[in-house]
Structures are given as structure tokens and as C-alpha cells.
Amino acid sequence: MNSGITRRATLVAAGVTAAAGLTTTGLLSTPAVAAPQPFRNDALKEALRRAEARRRRLLTGRPSANGWEMQKAVDADGDIVTCPVPGTGLTVPVRTGDVETVLIHVVRRFHYEVDTLGAHGEPNPLEGWMAPSAVRDSRRPESNRASGTAVVIRPGSYPPGVRDGFTAGQQLLIHDIIADTEGVVRWGGDDRRPYEGLFYLDVPPGDARLARVAARIRTWAGTPGAGAGVVPDVTEPSRRRRAARYR
């Protein structure tokens, strides 16, 4: 009997037996995979549908002077909510997102550099959204309040049609603030019919300048020595030229 053949046969037989054992224990078998289940979250879908329905009920189909759509209510699942103004202790209802970022920046700089809001005992030093039903003329800049894209500082102190409520130095600061926004925000004091308490968005929906300016302001918020609260030298020639360009 050939012993080499016997050893080979024996090794082959042993290998087959071992493989069978590994297969039985699952070590060489393909892992079982659960059959994919379709994604279903009916409760979430229904909540989103209801939220969108509530938002649509707030829409008016009417644009304010800058092209943004007026909304019927604030803090009602729409785009306009009451937002805090850091450093002032005040809140103001405005459109959320980039609009909020830019307008809040303007209010904060005014508070820190031009005149402290609430320091004179006025009952309501800052106003934002107003009901579309209160809009007398949607062509006027103050109609932008109904779309959440404008704020009024001290409405009782700087009424429409009245000019020179601010000193020359304060106006210099205000124009520097507007230059911060690259003209995305306009000061009502520069309008033909002045409204010196009014600051409003001066770009239509979807304008790329708004997103760019808002992103820069957010960057300032995390940068020491930048943004609202850091008083610049507005008399510096380059800043004055910049302010004149956006006036």
C-alpha cells in the first residue's frame, strides 16, 4: 500500500470535515442580512405637512416695497419670529435667517455707538413686524415691516417726514453701519421722504448679497475685535469713502 497516497487522502478528508464544521458554525457562511424595510415615519410626515399648511395660511400673496412677501402673524410657525437683540435686553419680531442676522447687527451697532436704546425711558424703543392690514401704502419703505424685513428705532422720536433728528456725528455712525451691510440695509433717513427711525432690507428675495453679508457678520460674531460692540474709527478716510459709496 502506498503510504503517500494514504496521507494525501487522509489530509483531504480532514479538510473537508473541517470546512463542513466551519460552515455549520457560520464562520465561512455569508452573514444573514435583514430584508430592507421601507422607510416610514407617518407621524413626522404629518407634522411637517401640518407645519407647512400653517405657514401657508400666514402668507398674503402681497409683497412689501422690497419684494418680500407680507405675513399675517408673528410667532405662528411662519418665517417671522420674535428674536432677542444680544446686549440690549430687547427683542424684535423679524424674518428669521439671513434677514434676522443683518437687521440685528444694525440694531446692535446703533445701540452701542449711536444712542443706547431704552436709556430715555421710552416704552417701546424698538419695533419690527406689523400686521399687513396696518399697511397704508405697500410702495412705501415702512411696508417692509409687514414682511419682517424692517425695524423702527424709537418710533415716537423719529416720525416719518421729519429730518435732522440726529447730529452730524450720529449720521456719520449710521452711514458706517449701513456700509457694514454693503447697502443690503438702507436707512430711511436717506430717502426723499425721510423716516429716520426706519432701517429696512433693500434687496429682493434671493439676492446673493444678503447671504454674503450675513455670513460675514456671523464670522465677526466669533472673531475678537470684530463686529457689533467694537467701536470703529468712522472718521478714518477709507471708512468714510466706503460709507459714501453705500449711502
PDB file of C-alpha atoms in Angstrom:
ATOM      1  CA  MET A   1       0.000   0.000   0.000  1.00  0.00           C
ATOM      2  CA  ASN A   2       1.361   3.458  -0.991  1.00  0.00           C
ATOM      3  CA  SER A   3       1.709   5.468   2.209  1.00  0.00           C
ATOM      4  CA  GLY A   4       1.917   8.842   0.304  1.00  0.00           C
ATOM      5  CA  ILE A   5      -1.479   8.337  -1.214  1.00  0.00           C
ATOM      6  CA  THR A   6      -2.876   7.372   2.139  1.00  0.00           C
ATOM      7  CA  ARG A   7      -1.571  10.528   3.803  1.00  0.00           C
ATOM      8  CA  ARG A   8      -2.930  12.751   0.980  1.00  0.00           C
ATOM      9  CA  ALA A   9      -6.308  11.139   1.127  1.00  0.00           C
ATOM     10  CA  THR A  10      -6.336  11.498   4.872  1.00  0.00           C
ATOM     11  CA  LEU A  11      -5.492  15.253   4.692  1.00  0.00           C
ATOM     12  CA  VAL A  12      -8.146  15.902   2.066  1.00  0.00           C
ATOM     13  CA  ALA A  13     -10.742  14.093   4.106  1.00  0.00           C
ATOM     14  CA  ALA A  14      -9.761  16.094   7.202  1.00  0.00           C
ATOM     15  CA  GLY A  15     -10.012  19.360   5.285  1.00  0.00           C
ATOM     16  CA  VAL A  16     -13.489  18.540   4.032  1.00  0.00           C
ATOM     17  CA  THR A  17     -14.604  17.683   7.529  1.00  0.00           C
ATOM     18  CA  ALA A  18     -13.182  20.928   8.966  1.00  0.00           C
ATOM     19  CA  ALA A  19     -14.821  23.031   6.256  1.00  0.00           C
ATOM     20  CA  ALA A  20     -18.129  21.379   6.941  1.00  0.00           C
ATOM     21  CA  GLY A  21     -17.752  22.224  10.612  1.00  0.00           C
ATOM     22  CA  LEU A  22     -16.942  25.874   9.883  1.00  0.00           C
ATOM     23  CA  THR A  23     -19.920  26.159   7.612  1.00  0.00           C
ATOM     24  CA  THR A  24     -22.131  24.684  10.296  1.00  0.00           C
ATOM     25  CA  THR A  25     -20.932  27.239  12.850  1.00  0.00           C
ATOM     26  CA  GLY A  26     -21.385  30.105  10.391  1.00  0.00           C
ATOM     27  CA  LEU A  27     -17.715  31.157  10.226  1.00  0.00           C
ATOM     28  CA  LEU A  28     -17.490  30.606   6.487  1.00  0.00           C
ATOM     29  CA  SER A  29     -21.079  31.258   5.612  1.00  0.00           C
ATOM     30  CA  THR A  30     -22.397  34.598   4.264  1.00  0.00           C
ATOM     31  CA  PRO A  31     -23.854  36.636   7.165  1.00  0.00           C
ATOM     32  CA  ALA A  32     -27.604  36.855   7.133  1.00  0.00           C
ATOM     33  CA  VAL A  33     -28.818  40.311   6.167  1.00  0.00           C
ATOM     34  CA  ALA A  34     -32.216  41.508   7.244  1.00  0.00           C
ATOM     35  CA  ALA A  35     -34.504  42.318   4.361  1.00  0.00           C
ATOM     36  CA  PRO A  36     -34.617  46.092   3.838  1.00  0.00           C
ATOM     37  CA  GLN A  37     -37.698  47.701   5.242  1.00  0.00           C
ATOM     38  CA  PRO A  38     -39.251  50.727   3.562  1.00  0.00           C
ATOM     39  CA  PHE A  39     -38.680  53.968   5.489  1.00  0.00           C
ATOM     40  CA  ARG A  40     -41.908  55.012   7.100  1.00  0.00           C
ATOM     41  CA  ASN A  41     -42.480  57.768   9.625  1.00  0.00           C
ATOM     42  CA  ASP A  42     -46.040  58.804   9.157  1.00  0.00           C
ATOM     43  CA  ALA A  43     -46.098  60.912  12.326  1.00  0.00           C
ATOM     44  CA  LEU A  44     -43.138  63.024  11.151  1.00  0.00           C
ATOM     45  CA  LYS A  45     -44.587  63.415   7.669  1.00  0.00           C
ATOM     46  CA  GLU A  46     -47.907  64.516   9.105  1.00  0.00           C
ATOM     47  CA  ALA A  47     -46.233  67.031  11.444  1.00  0.00           C
ATOM     48  CA  LEU A  48     -44.290  68.528   8.539  1.00  0.00           C
ATOM     49  CA  ARG A  49     -47.415  68.687   6.418  1.00  0.00           C
ATOM     50  CA  ARG A  50     -49.342  70.476   9.160  1.00  0.00           C
ATOM     51  CA  ALA A  51     -46.488  72.932   9.761  1.00  0.00           C
ATOM     52  CA  GLU A  52     -46.324  73.779   6.063  1.00  0.00           C
ATOM     53  CA  ALA A  53     -50.097  74.214   5.966  1.00  0.00           C
ATOM     54  CA  ARG A  54     -49.950  76.610   8.929  1.00  0.00           C
ATOM     55  CA  ARG A  55     -47.148  78.567   7.265  1.00  0.00           C
ATOM     56  CA  ARG A  56     -49.105  78.879   4.037  1.00  0.00           C
ATOM     57  CA  ARG A  57     -52.117  80.232   5.905  1.00  0.00           C
ATOM     58  CA  LEU A  58     -49.908  83.090   7.098  1.00  0.00           C
ATOM     59  CA  LEU A  59     -48.962  84.164   3.581  1.00  0.00           C
ATOM     60  CA  THR A  60     -50.779  87.069   1.984  1.00  0.00           C
ATOM     61  CA  GLY A  61     -49.595  86.932  -1.611  1.00  0.00           C
ATOM     62  CA  ARG A  62     -48.772  90.640  -1.262  1.00  0.00           C
ATOM     63  CA  PRO A  63     -45.195  91.895  -1.432  1.00  0.00           C
ATOM     64  CA  SER A  64     -43.906  94.774   0.614  1.00  0.00           C
ATOM     65  CA  ALA A  65     -41.954  97.553  -1.094  1.00  0.00           C
ATOM     66  CA  ASN A  66     -38.745  95.483  -1.298  1.00  0.00           C
ATOM     67  CA  GLY A  67     -40.452  92.431  -2.826  1.00  0.00           C
ATOM     68  CA  TRP A  68     -40.595  90.208   0.253  1.00  0.00           C
ATOM     69  CA  GLU A  69     -43.999  88.675   0.972  1.00  0.00           C
ATOM     70  CA  MET A  70     -46.025  90.078   3.858  1.00  0.00           C
ATOM     71  CA  GLN A  71     -47.139  87.641   6.536  1.00  0.00           C
ATOM     72  CA  LYS A  72     -50.233  87.764   8.700  1.00  0.00           C
ATOM     73  CA  ALA A  73     -48.770  86.934  12.104  1.00  0.00           C
ATOM     74  CA  VAL A  74     -45.622  86.577  14.163  1.00  0.00           C
ATOM     75  CA  ASP A  75     -44.579  83.538  16.239  1.00  0.00           C
ATOM     76  CA  ALA A  76     -47.149  81.407  14.459  1.00  0.00           C
ATOM     77  CA  ASP A  77     -44.989  78.794  12.688  1.00  0.00           C
ATOM     78  CA  GLY A  78     -44.190  81.224   9.895  1.00  0.00           C
ATOM     79  CA  ASP A  79     -40.996  82.954   8.835  1.00  0.00           C
ATOM     80  CA  ILE A  80     -41.345  85.851  11.290  1.00  0.00           C
ATOM     81  CA  VAL A  81     -40.468  85.307  14.944  1.00  0.00           C
ATOM     82  CA  THR A  82     -39.582  87.412  17.958  1.00  0.00           C
ATOM     83  CA  CYS A  83     -35.787  87.473  18.195  1.00  0.00           C
ATOM     84  CA  PRO A  84     -33.521  88.673  21.018  1.00  0.00           C
ATOM     85  CA  VAL A  85     -31.107  91.518  20.361  1.00  0.00           C
ATOM     86  CA  PRO A  86     -27.962  90.491  22.291  1.00  0.00           C
ATOM     87  CA  GLY A  87     -26.524  93.133  24.553  1.00  0.00           C
ATOM     88  CA  THR A  88     -29.656  95.281  24.635  1.00  0.00           C
ATOM     89  CA  GLY A  89     -32.193  93.347  26.679  1.00  0.00           C
ATOM     90  CA  LEU A  90     -34.650  93.918  23.828  1.00  0.00           C
ATOM     91  CA  THR A  91     -36.475  91.666  21.399  1.00  0.00           C
ATOM     92  CA  VAL A  92     -37.874  92.402  17.955  1.00  0.00           C
ATOM     93  CA  PRO A  93     -40.062  90.406  15.543  1.00  0.00           C
ATOM     94  CA  VAL A  94     -38.284  89.980  12.196  1.00  0.00           C
ATOM     95  CA  ARG A  95     -37.876  87.396   9.445  1.00  0.00           C
ATOM     96  CA  THR A  96     -35.563  84.609  10.534  1.00  0.00           C
ATOM     97  CA  GLY A  97     -32.346  83.572   8.808  1.00  0.00           C
ATOM     98  CA  ASP A  98     -30.092  85.987   6.963  1.00  0.00           C
ATOM     99  CA  VAL A  99     -32.558  88.872   7.363  1.00  0.00           C
ATOM    100  CA  GLU A 100     -32.505  88.455  11.135  1.00  0.00           C
ATOM    101  CA  THR A 101     -28.701  88.323  11.197  1.00  0.00           C
ATOM    102  CA  VAL A 102     -28.288  91.560   9.270  1.00  0.00           C
ATOM    103  CA  LEU A 103     -31.037  93.598  10.947  1.00  0.00           C
ATOM    104  CA  ILE A 104     -29.995  92.539  14.455  1.00  0.00           C
ATOM    105  CA  HIS A 105     -26.426  93.599  13.635  1.00  0.00           C
ATOM    106  CA  VAL A 106     -27.685  97.051  12.597  1.00  0.00           C
ATOM    107  CA  VAL A 107     -29.725  97.433  15.797  1.00  0.00           C
ATOM    108  CA  ARG A 108     -26.818  96.356  17.986  1.00  0.00           C
ATOM    109  CA  ARG A 109     -24.394  98.799  16.412  1.00  0.00           C
ATOM    110  CA  PHE A 110     -26.944 101.599  16.765  1.00  0.00           C
ATOM    111  CA  HIS A 111     -27.400 100.700  20.428  1.00  0.00           C
ATOM    112  CA  TYR A 112     -23.664 100.602  21.155  1.00  0.00           C
ATOM    113  CA  GLU A 113     -22.488 103.523  19.047  1.00  0.00           C
ATOM    114  CA  VAL A 114     -25.290 105.944  18.170  1.00  0.00           C
ATOM    115  CA  ASP A 115     -27.601 106.005  21.192  1.00  0.00           C
ATOM    116  CA  THR A 116     -28.481 103.442  23.853  1.00  0.00           C
ATOM    117  CA  LEU A 117     -31.952 102.052  23.214  1.00  0.00           C
ATOM    118  CA  GLY A 118     -34.168 102.150  26.267  1.00  0.00           C
ATOM    119  CA  ALA A 119     -31.987 104.685  28.064  1.00  0.00           C
ATOM    120  CA  HIS A 120     -34.517 107.500  27.792  1.00  0.00           C
ATOM    121  CA  GLY A 121     -37.416 105.687  29.368  1.00  0.00           C
ATOM    122  CA  GLU A 122     -39.337 105.210  26.103  1.00  0.00           C
ATOM    123  CA  PRO A 123     -41.931 102.429  26.496  1.00  0.00           C
ATOM    124  CA  ASN A 124     -41.172 100.773  23.164  1.00  0.00           C
ATOM    125  CA  PRO A 125     -37.730 101.683  21.807  1.00  0.00           C
ATOM    126  CA  LEU A 126     -37.725  99.075  19.038  1.00  0.00           C
ATOM    127  CA  GLU A 127     -40.413  97.744  16.707  1.00  0.00           C
ATOM    128  CA  GLY A 128     -40.332  95.218  13.891  1.00  0.00           C
ATOM    129  CA  TRP A 129     -43.152  93.340  12.186  1.00  0.00           C
ATOM    130  CA  MET A 130     -46.561  94.924  11.851  1.00  0.00           C
ATOM    131  CA  ALA A 131     -49.798  93.457  10.504  1.00  0.00           C
ATOM    132  CA  PRO A 132     -50.350  93.800   6.744  1.00  0.00           C
ATOM    133  CA  SER A 133     -53.749  95.319   7.497  1.00  0.00           C
ATOM    134  CA  ALA A 134     -51.914  98.289   9.026  1.00  0.00           C
ATOM    135  CA  VAL A 135     -50.000  98.996   5.801  1.00  0.00           C
ATOM    136  CA  ARG A 136     -51.376 102.122   4.165  1.00  0.00           C
ATOM    137  CA  ASP A 137     -49.225 102.044   1.047  1.00  0.00           C
ATOM    138  CA  SER A 138     -47.254  98.945   0.060  1.00  0.00           C
ATOM    139  CA  ARG A 139     -44.977 101.125  -2.098  1.00  0.00           C
ATOM    140  CA  ARG A 140     -43.547 102.919   0.923  1.00  0.00           C
ATOM    141  CA  PRO A 141     -40.480 101.513   2.689  1.00  0.00           C
ATOM    142  CA  GLU A 142     -42.286 101.188   6.004  1.00  0.00           C
ATOM    143  CA  SER A 143     -44.445  98.466   4.408  1.00  0.00           C
ATOM    144  CA  ASN A 144     -41.364  96.262   4.659  1.00  0.00           C
ATOM    145  CA  ARG A 145     -42.169  95.823   8.326  1.00  0.00           C
ATOM    146  CA  ALA A 146     -45.117  93.609   7.317  1.00  0.00           C
ATOM    147  CA  SER A 147     -42.723  91.206   5.592  1.00  0.00           C
ATOM    148  CA  GLY A 148     -40.425  91.131   8.624  1.00  0.00           C
ATOM    149  CA  THR A 149     -37.634  92.911   6.756  1.00  0.00           C
ATOM    150  CA  ALA A 150     -37.538  96.250   8.583  1.00  0.00           C
ATOM    151  CA  VAL A 151     -37.202  97.672  12.076  1.00  0.00           C
ATOM    152  CA  VAL A 152     -38.077 101.033  13.553  1.00  0.00           C
ATOM    153  CA  ILE A 153     -35.928 102.554  16.259  1.00  0.00           C
ATOM    154  CA  ARG A 154     -37.779 104.851  18.660  1.00  0.00           C
ATOM    155  CA  PRO A 155     -40.955 105.172  16.583  1.00  0.00           C
ATOM    156  CA  GLY A 156     -42.155 108.022  18.754  1.00  0.00           C
ATOM    157  CA  SER A 157     -38.947 110.034  18.379  1.00  0.00           C
ATOM    158  CA  TYR A 158     -38.213 109.920  14.642  1.00  0.00           C
ATOM    159  CA  PRO A 159     -41.571 110.145  12.829  1.00  0.00           C
ATOM    160  CA  PRO A 160     -41.892 109.910   9.035  1.00  0.00           C
ATOM    161  CA  GLY A 161     -41.363 113.132   7.137  1.00  0.00           C
ATOM    162  CA  VAL A 162     -39.169 114.747   9.771  1.00  0.00           C
ATOM    163  CA  ARG A 163     -35.445 115.233   9.171  1.00  0.00           C
ATOM    164  CA  ASP A 164     -32.465 116.163  11.363  1.00  0.00           C
ATOM    165  CA  GLY A 165     -33.322 114.048  14.378  1.00  0.00           C
ATOM    166  CA  PHE A 166     -29.660 113.040  14.545  1.00  0.00           C
ATOM    167  CA  THR A 167     -26.497 115.059  14.907  1.00  0.00           C
ATOM    168  CA  ALA A 168     -23.868 115.105  12.156  1.00  0.00           C
ATOM    169  CA  GLY A 169     -21.705 112.748  14.225  1.00  0.00           C
ATOM    170  CA  GLN A 170     -24.591 110.304  14.693  1.00  0.00           C
ATOM    171  CA  GLN A 171     -25.338 110.368  10.989  1.00  0.00           C
ATOM    172  CA  LEU A 172     -21.697 109.549  10.284  1.00  0.00           C
ATOM    173  CA  LEU A 173     -22.013 106.499  12.514  1.00  0.00           C
ATOM    174  CA  ILE A 174     -25.298 105.435  10.929  1.00  0.00           C
ATOM    175  CA  HIS A 175     -23.816 105.587   7.442  1.00  0.00           C
ATOM    176  CA  ASP A 176     -20.865 103.482   8.627  1.00  0.00           C
ATOM    177  CA  ILE A 177     -23.337 100.899   9.932  1.00  0.00           C
ATOM    178  CA  ILE A 178     -25.097 100.821   6.555  1.00  0.00           C
ATOM    179  CA  ALA A 179     -21.720 100.371   4.858  1.00  0.00           C
ATOM    180  CA  ASP A 180     -21.180  97.315   7.081  1.00  0.00           C
ATOM    181  CA  THR A 181     -24.101  95.740   5.228  1.00  0.00           C
ATOM    182  CA  GLU A 182     -22.794  96.778   1.783  1.00  0.00           C
ATOM    183  CA  GLY A 183     -26.059  98.580   1.177  1.00  0.00           C
ATOM    184  CA  VAL A 184     -28.169  95.480   1.834  1.00  0.00           C
ATOM    185  CA  VAL A 185     -29.862  97.584   4.528  1.00  0.00           C
ATOM    186  CA  ARG A 186     -30.995 101.139   3.824  1.00  0.00           C
ATOM    187  CA  TRP A 187     -31.565 103.923   6.321  1.00  0.00           C
ATOM    188  CA  GLY A 188     -34.888 105.700   5.945  1.00  0.00           C
ATOM    189  CA  GLY A 189     -33.195 108.980   6.748  1.00  0.00           C
ATOM    190  CA  ASP A 190     -31.628 108.918   3.279  1.00  0.00           C
ATOM    191  CA  ASP A 191     -34.969 108.596   1.500  1.00  0.00           C
ATOM    192  CA  ARG A 192     -36.621 111.519  -0.279  1.00  0.00           C
ATOM    193  CA  ARG A 193     -39.410 111.267   2.284  1.00  0.00           C
ATOM    194  CA  PRO A 194     -37.246 110.744   5.359  1.00  0.00           C
ATOM    195  CA  TYR A 195     -38.075 108.266   8.075  1.00  0.00           C
ATOM    196  CA  GLU A 196     -35.050 108.411  10.317  1.00  0.00           C
ATOM    197  CA  GLY A 197     -36.167 105.683  12.694  1.00  0.00           C
ATOM    198  CA  LEU A 198     -36.542 103.142   9.874  1.00  0.00           C
ATOM    199  CA  PHE A 199     -33.941 100.611   8.739  1.00  0.00           C
ATOM    200  CA  TYR A 200     -35.043  98.183   6.050  1.00  0.00           C
ATOM    201  CA  LEU A 201     -33.771  95.488   3.723  1.00  0.00           C
ATOM    202  CA  ASP A 202     -33.077  96.981   0.310  1.00  0.00           C
ATOM    203  CA  VAL A 203     -32.612  93.783  -1.725  1.00  0.00           C
ATOM    204  CA  PRO A 204     -35.231  91.354  -3.084  1.00  0.00           C
ATOM    205  CA  PRO A 205     -35.594  87.713  -2.044  1.00  0.00           C
ATOM    206  CA  GLY A 206     -32.798  85.516  -3.350  1.00  0.00           C
ATOM    207  CA  ASP A 207     -30.254  88.313  -3.722  1.00  0.00           C
ATOM    208  CA  ALA A 208     -26.784  86.836  -3.207  1.00  0.00           C
ATOM    209  CA  ARG A 209     -25.552  89.954  -1.409  1.00  0.00           C
ATOM    210  CA  LEU A 210     -27.780  89.237   1.572  1.00  0.00           C
ATOM    211  CA  ALA A 211     -26.321  85.762   2.122  1.00  0.00           C
ATOM    212  CA  ARG A 212     -22.768  87.077   1.694  1.00  0.00           C
ATOM    213  CA  VAL A 213     -23.184  89.894   4.200  1.00  0.00           C
ATOM    214  CA  ALA A 214     -24.963  87.672   6.724  1.00  0.00           C
ATOM    215  CA  ALA A 215     -22.154  85.114   6.527  1.00  0.00           C
ATOM    216  CA  ARG A 216     -19.565  87.817   7.181  1.00  0.00           C
ATOM    217  CA  ILE A 217     -21.486  89.138  10.182  1.00  0.00           C
ATOM    218  CA  ARG A 218     -21.675  85.625  11.646  1.00  0.00           C
ATOM    219  CA  THR A 219     -17.918  85.332  11.224  1.00  0.00           C
ATOM    220  CA  TRP A 220     -17.447  88.596  13.120  1.00  0.00           C
ATOM    221  CA  ALA A 221     -19.501  87.195  16.000  1.00  0.00           C
ATOM    222  CA  GLY A 222     -16.759  84.636  16.639  1.00  0.00           C
ATOM    223  CA  THR A 223     -13.802  86.935  15.970  1.00  0.00           C
ATOM    224  CA  PRO A 224     -12.315  89.016  18.818  1.00  0.00           C
ATOM    225  CA  GLY A 225     -12.146  92.696  17.940  1.00  0.00           C
ATOM    226  CA  ALA A 226     -14.760  92.484  15.202  1.00  0.00           C
ATOM    227  CA  GLY A 227     -18.493  93.044  14.828  1.00  0.00           C
ATOM    228  CA  ALA A 228     -21.037  94.931  16.912  1.00  0.00           C
ATOM    229  CA  GLY A 229     -19.672  96.249  20.192  1.00  0.00           C
ATOM    230  CA  VAL A 230     -16.265  97.147  18.769  1.00  0.00           C
ATOM    231  CA  VAL A 231     -16.437 100.875  18.070  1.00  0.00           C
ATOM    232  CA  PRO A 232     -14.501 101.711  14.890  1.00  0.00           C
ATOM    233  CA  ASP A 233     -12.915 104.986  13.861  1.00  0.00           C
ATOM    234  CA  VAL A 234     -15.605 106.115  11.435  1.00  0.00           C
ATOM    235  CA  THR A 235     -13.596 109.247  10.571  1.00  0.00           C
ATOM    236  CA  GLU A 236     -10.849 107.136   9.013  1.00  0.00           C
ATOM    237  CA  PRO A 237     -10.737 108.120   5.290  1.00  0.00           C
ATOM    238  CA  SER A 238     -11.260 104.623   3.870  1.00  0.00           C
ATOM    239  CA  ARG A 239     -14.302 104.048   6.091  1.00  0.00           C
ATOM    240  CA  ARG A 240     -15.755 107.404   5.113  1.00  0.00           C
ATOM    241  CA  ARG A 241     -15.297 106.608   1.427  1.00  0.00           C
ATOM    242  CA  ARG A 242     -16.967 103.263   1.943  1.00  0.00           C
ATOM    243  CA  ALA A 243     -19.890 104.862   3.770  1.00  0.00           C
ATOM    244  CA  ALA A 244     -20.307 107.429   0.994  1.00  0.00           C
ATOM    245  CA  ARG A 245     -20.385 104.664  -1.602  1.00  0.00           C
ATOM    246  CA  TYR A 246     -23.292 102.880   0.074  1.00  0.00           C
ATOM    247  CA  ARG A 247     -25.193 105.968   1.096  1.00  0.00           C
TER     248      ARG A 247
END
